[in-house]
PDB file of C-alpha atoms in Angstrom:
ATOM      1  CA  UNK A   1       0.000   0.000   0.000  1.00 48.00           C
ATOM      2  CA  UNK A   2       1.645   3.832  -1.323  1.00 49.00           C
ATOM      3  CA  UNK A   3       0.450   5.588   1.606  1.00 46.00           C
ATOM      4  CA  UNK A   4       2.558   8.919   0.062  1.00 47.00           C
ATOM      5  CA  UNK A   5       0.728  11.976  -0.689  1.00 48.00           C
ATOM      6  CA  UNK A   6       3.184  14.800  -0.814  1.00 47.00           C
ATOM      7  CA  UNK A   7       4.499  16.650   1.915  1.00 50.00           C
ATOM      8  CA  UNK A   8       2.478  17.365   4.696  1.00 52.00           C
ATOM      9  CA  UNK A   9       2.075  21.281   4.979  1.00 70.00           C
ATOM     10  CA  UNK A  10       0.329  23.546   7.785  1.00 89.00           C
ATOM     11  CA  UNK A  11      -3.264  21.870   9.521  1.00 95.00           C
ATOM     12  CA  UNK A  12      -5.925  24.206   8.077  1.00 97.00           C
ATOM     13  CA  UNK A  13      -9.318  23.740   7.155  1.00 98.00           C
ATOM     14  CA  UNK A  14      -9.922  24.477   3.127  1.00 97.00           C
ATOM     15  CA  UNK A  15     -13.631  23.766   2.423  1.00 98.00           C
ATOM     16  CA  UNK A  16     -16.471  23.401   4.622  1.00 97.00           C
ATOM     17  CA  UNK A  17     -19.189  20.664   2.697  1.00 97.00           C
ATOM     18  CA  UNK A  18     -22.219  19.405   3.275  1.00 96.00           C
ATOM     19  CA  UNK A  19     -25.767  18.221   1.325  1.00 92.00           C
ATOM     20  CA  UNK A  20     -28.411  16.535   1.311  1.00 88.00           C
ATOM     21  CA  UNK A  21     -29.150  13.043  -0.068  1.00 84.00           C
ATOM     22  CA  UNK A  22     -30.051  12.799  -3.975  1.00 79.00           C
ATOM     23  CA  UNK A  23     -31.013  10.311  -6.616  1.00 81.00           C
ATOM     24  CA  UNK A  24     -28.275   9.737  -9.067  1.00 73.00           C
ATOM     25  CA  UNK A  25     -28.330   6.627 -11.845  1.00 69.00           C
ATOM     26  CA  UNK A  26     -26.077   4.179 -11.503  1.00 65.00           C
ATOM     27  CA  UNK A  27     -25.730   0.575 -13.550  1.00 67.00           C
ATOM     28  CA  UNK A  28     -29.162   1.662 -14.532  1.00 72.00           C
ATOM     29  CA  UNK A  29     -31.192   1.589 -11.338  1.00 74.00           C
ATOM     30  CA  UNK A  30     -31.532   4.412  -9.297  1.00 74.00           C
ATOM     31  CA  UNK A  31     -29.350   5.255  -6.237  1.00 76.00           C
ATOM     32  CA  UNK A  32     -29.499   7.127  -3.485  1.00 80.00           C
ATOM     33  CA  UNK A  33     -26.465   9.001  -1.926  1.00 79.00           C
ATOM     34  CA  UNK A  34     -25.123  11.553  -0.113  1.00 81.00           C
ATOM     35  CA  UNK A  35     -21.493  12.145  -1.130  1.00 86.00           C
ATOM     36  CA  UNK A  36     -22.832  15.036  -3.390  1.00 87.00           C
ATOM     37  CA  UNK A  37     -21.487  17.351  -0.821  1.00 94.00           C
ATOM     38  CA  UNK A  38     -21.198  21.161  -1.698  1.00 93.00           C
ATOM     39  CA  UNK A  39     -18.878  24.222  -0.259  1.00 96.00           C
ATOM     40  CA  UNK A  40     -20.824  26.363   1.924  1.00 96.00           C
ATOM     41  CA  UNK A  41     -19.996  29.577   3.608  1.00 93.00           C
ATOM     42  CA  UNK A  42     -20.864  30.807   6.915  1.00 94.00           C
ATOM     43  CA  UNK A  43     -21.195  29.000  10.204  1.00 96.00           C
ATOM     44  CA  UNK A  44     -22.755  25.897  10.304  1.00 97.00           C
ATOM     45  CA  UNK A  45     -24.130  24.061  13.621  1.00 97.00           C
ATOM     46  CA  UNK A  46     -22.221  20.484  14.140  1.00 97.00           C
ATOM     47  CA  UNK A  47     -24.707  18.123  16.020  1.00 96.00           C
ATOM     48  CA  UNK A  48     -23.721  15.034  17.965  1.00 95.00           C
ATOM     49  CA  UNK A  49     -24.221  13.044  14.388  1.00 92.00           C
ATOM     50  CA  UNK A  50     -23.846  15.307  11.724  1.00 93.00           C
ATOM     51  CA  UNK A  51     -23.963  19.213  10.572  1.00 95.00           C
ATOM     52  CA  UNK A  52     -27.374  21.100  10.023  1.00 94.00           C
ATOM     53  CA  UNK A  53     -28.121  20.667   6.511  1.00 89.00           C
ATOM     54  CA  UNK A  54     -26.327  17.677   5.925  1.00 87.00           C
ATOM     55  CA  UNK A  55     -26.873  13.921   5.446  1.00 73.00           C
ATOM     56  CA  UNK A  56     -26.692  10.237   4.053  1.00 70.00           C
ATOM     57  CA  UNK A  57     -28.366   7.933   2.635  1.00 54.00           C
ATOM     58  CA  UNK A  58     -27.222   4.726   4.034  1.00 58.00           C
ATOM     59  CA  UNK A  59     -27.608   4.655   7.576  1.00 52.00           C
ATOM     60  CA  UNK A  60     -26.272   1.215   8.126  1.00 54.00           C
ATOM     61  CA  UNK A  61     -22.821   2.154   6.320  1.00 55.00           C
ATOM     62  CA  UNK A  62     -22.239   5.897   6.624  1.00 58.00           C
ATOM     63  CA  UNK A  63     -23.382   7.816   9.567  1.00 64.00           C
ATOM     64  CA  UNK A  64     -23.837   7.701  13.136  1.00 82.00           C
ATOM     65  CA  UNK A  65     -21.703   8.845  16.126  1.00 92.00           C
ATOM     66  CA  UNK A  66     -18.274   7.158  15.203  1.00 95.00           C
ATOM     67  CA  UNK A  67     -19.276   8.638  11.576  1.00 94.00           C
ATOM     68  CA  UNK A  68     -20.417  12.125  12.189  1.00 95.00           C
ATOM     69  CA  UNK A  69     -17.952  13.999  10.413  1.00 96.00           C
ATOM     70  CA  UNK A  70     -15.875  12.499   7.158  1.00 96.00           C
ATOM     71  CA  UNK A  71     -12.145  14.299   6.178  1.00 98.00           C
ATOM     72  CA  UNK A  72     -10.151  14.132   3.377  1.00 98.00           C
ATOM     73  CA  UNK A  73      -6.915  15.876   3.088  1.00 98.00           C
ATOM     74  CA  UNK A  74      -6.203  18.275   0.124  1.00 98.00           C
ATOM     75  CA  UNK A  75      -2.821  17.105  -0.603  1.00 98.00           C
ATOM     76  CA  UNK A  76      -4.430  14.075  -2.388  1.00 98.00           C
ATOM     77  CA  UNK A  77      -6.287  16.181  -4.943  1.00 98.00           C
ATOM     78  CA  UNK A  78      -3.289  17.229  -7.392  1.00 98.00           C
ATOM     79  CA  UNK A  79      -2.850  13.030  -7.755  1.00 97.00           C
ATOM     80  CA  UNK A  80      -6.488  12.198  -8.382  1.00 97.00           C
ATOM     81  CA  UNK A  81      -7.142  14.565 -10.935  1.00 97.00           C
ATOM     82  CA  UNK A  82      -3.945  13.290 -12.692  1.00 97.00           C
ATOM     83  CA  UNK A  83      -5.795   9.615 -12.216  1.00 95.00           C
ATOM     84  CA  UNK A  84      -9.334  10.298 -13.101  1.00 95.00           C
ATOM     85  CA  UNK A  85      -8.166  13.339 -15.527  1.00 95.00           C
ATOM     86  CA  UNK A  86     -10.269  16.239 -14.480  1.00 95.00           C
ATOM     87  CA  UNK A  87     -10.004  19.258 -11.837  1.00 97.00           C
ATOM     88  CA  UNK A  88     -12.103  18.233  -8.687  1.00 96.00           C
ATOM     89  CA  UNK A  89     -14.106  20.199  -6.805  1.00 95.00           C
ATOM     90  CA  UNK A  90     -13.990  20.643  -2.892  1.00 97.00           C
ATOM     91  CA  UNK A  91     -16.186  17.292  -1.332  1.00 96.00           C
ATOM     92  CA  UNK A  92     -14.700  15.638  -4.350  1.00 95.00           C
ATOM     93  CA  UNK A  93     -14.522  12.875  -1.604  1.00 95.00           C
ATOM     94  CA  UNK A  94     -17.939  13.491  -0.214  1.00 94.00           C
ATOM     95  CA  UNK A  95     -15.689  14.818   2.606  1.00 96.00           C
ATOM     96  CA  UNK A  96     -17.173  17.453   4.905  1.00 97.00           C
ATOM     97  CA  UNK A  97     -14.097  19.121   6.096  1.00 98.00           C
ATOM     98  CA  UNK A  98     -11.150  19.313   3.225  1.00 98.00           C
ATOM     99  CA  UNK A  99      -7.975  19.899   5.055  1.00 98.00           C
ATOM    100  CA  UNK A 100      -4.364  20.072   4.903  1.00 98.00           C
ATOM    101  CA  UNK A 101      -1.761  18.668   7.542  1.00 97.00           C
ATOM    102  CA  UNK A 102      -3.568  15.811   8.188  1.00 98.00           C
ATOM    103  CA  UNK A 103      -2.376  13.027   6.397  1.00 98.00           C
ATOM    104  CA  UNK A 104      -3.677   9.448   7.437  1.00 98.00           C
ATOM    105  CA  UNK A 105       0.343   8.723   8.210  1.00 97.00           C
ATOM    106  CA  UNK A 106       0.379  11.442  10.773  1.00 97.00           C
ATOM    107  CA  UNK A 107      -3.719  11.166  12.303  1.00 98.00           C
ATOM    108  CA  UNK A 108      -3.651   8.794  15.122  1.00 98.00           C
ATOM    109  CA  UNK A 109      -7.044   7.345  16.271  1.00 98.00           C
ATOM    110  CA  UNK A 110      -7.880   8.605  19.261  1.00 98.00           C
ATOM    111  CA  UNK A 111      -6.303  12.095  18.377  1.00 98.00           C
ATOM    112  CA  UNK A 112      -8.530  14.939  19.746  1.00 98.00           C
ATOM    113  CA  UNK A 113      -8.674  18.577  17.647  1.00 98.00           C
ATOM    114  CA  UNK A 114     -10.959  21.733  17.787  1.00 98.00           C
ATOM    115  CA  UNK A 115     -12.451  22.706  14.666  1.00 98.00           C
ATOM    116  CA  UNK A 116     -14.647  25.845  15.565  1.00 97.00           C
ATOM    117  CA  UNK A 117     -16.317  25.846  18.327  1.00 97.00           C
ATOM    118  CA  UNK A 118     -16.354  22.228  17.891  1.00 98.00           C
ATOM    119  CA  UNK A 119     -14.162  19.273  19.668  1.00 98.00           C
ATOM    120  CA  UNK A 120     -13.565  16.266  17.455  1.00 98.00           C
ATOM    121  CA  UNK A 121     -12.178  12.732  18.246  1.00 98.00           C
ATOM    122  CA  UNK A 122     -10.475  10.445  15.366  1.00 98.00           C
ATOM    123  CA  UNK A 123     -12.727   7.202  15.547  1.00 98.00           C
ATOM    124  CA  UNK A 124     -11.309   5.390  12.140  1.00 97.00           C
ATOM    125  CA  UNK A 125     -10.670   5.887   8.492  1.00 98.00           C
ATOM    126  CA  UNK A 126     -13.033   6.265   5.952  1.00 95.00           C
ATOM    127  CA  UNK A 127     -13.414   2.918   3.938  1.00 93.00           C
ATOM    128  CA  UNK A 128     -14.347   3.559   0.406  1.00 91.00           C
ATOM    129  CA  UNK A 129     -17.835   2.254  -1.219  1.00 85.00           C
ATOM    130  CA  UNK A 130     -18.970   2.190  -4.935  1.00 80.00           C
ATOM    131  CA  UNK A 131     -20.466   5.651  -4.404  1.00 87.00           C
ATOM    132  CA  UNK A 132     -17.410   6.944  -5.371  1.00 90.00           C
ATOM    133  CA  UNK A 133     -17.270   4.958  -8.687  1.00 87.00           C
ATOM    134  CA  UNK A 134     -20.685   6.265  -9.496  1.00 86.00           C
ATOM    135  CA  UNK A 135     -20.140  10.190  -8.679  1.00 87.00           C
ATOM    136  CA  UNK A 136     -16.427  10.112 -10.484  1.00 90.00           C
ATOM    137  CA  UNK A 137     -17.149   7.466 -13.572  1.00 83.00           C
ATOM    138  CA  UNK A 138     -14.193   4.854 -12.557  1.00 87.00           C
ATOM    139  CA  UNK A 139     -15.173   1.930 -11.294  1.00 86.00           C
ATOM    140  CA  UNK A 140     -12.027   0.643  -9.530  1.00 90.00           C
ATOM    141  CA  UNK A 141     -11.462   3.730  -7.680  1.00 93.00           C
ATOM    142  CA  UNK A 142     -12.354   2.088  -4.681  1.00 93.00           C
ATOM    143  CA  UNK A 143      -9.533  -0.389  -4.697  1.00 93.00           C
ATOM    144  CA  UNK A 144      -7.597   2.374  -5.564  1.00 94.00           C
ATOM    145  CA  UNK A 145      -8.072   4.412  -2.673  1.00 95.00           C
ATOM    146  CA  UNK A 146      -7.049   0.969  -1.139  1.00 95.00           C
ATOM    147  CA  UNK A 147      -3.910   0.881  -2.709  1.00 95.00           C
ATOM    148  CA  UNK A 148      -2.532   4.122  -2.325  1.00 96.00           C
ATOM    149  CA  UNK A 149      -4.111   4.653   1.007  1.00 96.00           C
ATOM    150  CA  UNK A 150      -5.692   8.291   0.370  1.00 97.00           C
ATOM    151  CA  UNK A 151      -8.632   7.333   2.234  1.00 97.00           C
ATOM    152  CA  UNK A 152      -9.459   9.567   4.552  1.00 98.00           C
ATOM    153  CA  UNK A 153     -11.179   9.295   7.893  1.00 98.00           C
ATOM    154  CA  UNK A 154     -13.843  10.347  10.388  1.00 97.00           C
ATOM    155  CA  UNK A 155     -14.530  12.231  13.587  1.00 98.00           C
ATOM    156  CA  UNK A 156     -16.679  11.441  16.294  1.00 97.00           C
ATOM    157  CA  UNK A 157     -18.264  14.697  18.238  1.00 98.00           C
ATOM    158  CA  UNK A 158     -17.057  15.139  21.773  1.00 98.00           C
ATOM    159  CA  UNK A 159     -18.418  18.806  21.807  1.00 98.00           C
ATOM    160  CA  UNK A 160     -20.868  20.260  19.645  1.00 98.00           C
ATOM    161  CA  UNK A 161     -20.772  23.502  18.023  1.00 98.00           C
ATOM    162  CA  UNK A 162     -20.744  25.760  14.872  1.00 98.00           C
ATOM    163  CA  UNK A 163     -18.015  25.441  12.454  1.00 98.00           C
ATOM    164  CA  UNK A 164     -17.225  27.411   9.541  1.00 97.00           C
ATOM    165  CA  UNK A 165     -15.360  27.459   6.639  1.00 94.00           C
ATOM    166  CA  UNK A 166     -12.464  29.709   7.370  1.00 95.00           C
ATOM    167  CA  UNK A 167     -12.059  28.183  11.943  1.00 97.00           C
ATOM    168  CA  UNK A 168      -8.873  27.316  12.781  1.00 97.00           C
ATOM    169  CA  UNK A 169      -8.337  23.599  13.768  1.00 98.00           C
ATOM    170  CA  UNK A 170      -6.358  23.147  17.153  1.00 97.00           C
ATOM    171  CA  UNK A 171      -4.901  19.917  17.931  1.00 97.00           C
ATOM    172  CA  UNK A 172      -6.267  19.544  21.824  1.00 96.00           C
ATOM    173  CA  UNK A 173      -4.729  15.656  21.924  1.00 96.00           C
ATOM    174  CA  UNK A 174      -2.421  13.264  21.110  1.00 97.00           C
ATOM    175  CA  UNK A 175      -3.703   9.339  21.720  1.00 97.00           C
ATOM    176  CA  UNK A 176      -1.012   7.903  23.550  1.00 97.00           C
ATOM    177  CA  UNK A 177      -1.247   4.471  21.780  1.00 97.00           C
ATOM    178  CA  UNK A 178       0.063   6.259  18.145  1.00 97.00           C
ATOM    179  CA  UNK A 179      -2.174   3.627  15.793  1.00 97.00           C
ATOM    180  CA  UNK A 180      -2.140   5.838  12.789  1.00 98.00           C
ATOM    181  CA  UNK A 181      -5.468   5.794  10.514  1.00 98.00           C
ATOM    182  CA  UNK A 182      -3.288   4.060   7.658  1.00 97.00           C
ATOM    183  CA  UNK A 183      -2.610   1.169  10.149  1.00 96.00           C
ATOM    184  CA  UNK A 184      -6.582   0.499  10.518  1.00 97.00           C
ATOM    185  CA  UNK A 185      -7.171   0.810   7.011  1.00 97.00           C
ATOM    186  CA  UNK A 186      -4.365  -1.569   5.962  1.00 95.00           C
ATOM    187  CA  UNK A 187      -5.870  -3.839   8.420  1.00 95.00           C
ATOM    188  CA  UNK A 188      -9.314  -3.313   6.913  1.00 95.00           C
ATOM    189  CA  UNK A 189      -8.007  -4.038   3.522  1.00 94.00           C
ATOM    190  CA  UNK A 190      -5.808  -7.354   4.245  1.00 91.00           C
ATOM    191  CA  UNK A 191      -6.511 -10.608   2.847  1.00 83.00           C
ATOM    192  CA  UNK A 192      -7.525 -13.726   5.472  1.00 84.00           C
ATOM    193  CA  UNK A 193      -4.018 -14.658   5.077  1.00 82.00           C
ATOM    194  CA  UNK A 194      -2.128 -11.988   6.257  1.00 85.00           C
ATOM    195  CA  UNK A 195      -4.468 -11.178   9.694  1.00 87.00           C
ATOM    196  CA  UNK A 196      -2.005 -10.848  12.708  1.00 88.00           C
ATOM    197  CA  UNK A 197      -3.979 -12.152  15.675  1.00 90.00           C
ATOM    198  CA  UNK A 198      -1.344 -10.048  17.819  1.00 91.00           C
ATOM    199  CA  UNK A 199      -2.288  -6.609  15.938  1.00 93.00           C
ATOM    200  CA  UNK A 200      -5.814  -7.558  16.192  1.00 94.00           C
ATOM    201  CA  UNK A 201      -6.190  -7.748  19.476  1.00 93.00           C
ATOM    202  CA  UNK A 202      -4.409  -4.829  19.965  1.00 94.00           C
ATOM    203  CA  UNK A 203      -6.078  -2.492  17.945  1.00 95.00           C
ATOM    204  CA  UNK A 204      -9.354  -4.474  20.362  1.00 95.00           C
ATOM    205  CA  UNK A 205      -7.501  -3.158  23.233  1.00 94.00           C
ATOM    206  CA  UNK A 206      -7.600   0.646  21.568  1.00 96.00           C
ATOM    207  CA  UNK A 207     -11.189   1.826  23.391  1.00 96.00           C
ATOM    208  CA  UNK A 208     -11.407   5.040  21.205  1.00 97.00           C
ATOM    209  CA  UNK A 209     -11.490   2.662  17.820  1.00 98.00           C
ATOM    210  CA  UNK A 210     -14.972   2.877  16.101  1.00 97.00           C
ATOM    211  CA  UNK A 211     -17.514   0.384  17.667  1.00 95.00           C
ATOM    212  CA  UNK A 212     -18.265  -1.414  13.683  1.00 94.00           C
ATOM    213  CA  UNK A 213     -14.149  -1.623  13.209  1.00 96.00           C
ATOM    214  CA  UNK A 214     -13.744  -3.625  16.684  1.00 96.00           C
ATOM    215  CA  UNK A 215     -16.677  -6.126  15.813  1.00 95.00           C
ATOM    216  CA  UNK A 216     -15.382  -6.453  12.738  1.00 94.00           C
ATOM    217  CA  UNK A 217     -11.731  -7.637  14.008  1.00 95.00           C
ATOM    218  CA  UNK A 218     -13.495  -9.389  17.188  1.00 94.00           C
ATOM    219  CA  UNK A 219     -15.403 -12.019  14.435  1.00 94.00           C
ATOM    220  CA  UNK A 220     -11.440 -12.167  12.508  1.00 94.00           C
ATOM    221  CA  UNK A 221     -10.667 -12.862  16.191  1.00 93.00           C
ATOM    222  CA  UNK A 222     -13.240 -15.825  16.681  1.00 91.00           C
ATOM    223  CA  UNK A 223     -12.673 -17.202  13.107  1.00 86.00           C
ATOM    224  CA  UNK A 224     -10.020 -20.120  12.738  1.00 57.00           C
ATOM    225  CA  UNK A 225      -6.410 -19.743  13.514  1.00 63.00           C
ATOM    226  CA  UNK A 226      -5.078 -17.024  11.589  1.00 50.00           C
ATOM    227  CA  UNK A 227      -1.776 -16.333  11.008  1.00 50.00           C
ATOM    228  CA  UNK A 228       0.369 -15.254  14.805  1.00 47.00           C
TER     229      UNK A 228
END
């Protein structure tokens, strides 16, 4: 897995994005989605779950309290337009906060910043779906954002509050465990075979990791013998 991405620069938030779900076409049924996320200006209110005029569409797979707020760092931008061959947008992603300094080599889960008057936790990375295949026409981008490991990730909301698209973002908190988001994603992303049953129960022992991620190494866990 490249997880590159050019230098990492100065932690500042570039684009504020959010919208509401819409019906889009894709392998000719229709879909509904939410990653068609626009720039907005002005403050916005951050709930527990997600900001005032936002949303998704999947409830079971996007959302919730370990999933309130998605990021995607900037410096990834110049490569994917190279890839897909067009300028993107801000929310390209379906990211609501487009940022710089905040690569998923550096981001520990657990890490604790202030956006705003907001104060946000790191709960895991953001896994990609086919969503992004239907809003940017290639259909293996998703293993792609494997592969390089230009993921992303997600906050969860330890204090609410308005946000806008010019606040500062503080860094309140280092985790002291320093599992970086890549490490969870290349977990996410490994074949049966290569499942450490040592890592995986460490990363159980790490109690600020998203609730889904920890089930989903727990049943790895309670499968047969893995590789130790």
């Amino acid at each position: 897995m490249n997880v590159g991405g050019g230098r990492s620069v100065s932690r500042q938030l570039i684009s504020l994005n959010v919208g509401k779900p819409i019906t889009v076409e894709y392998k000719g049924k229709e879909l509904e989605t939410g990653i068609y996320k626009q720039s907005v200006q002005g403050n916005v209110f951050l709930g527990n779950e997600l900001f005032d005029g936002d949303g998704q569409a999947d409830l079971v797979h996007h959302g919730g309290p370990d999933k309130a707020v998605c990021v995607y760092p900037y410096e990834h931008y110049p490569y994917w337009e190279t890839q897909l061959g067009k300028p993107l947008d801000y929310a390209a992603f379906g990211e609501n906060l487009t940022v710089t300094g905040m690569l998923e080599t550096d981001v520990c889960i657990g890490d604790i910043f202030q956006v705003g008057e907001a104060v946000l936790q790191v709960s895991q990375p953001r896994y990609p779906c086919f969503k992004l295949s239907q809003k940017h026409g290639a259909s293996d981008l998703p293993a792609q954002v494997l592969k390089t490991g230009f993921s992303g990730f997600y906050f969860r909301v330890l204090q609410t509050g308005y946000i806008s698209g010019t606040s500062a973002i503080h860094k309140h908190e280092s985790h002291p465990a320093q599992v970086k988001v890549v490490e969870i994603l290349r977990l996410l992303a490994s074949a049966r075979t290569d499942r450490d049953q040592d890592t995986l129960q460490r990363m159980m022992e790490l109690d600020v990791l998203a609730s889904v991620v920890k089930e989903k190494f727990q049943r790895w866990l309670d499968e047969a013998p893995l590789n130790g």
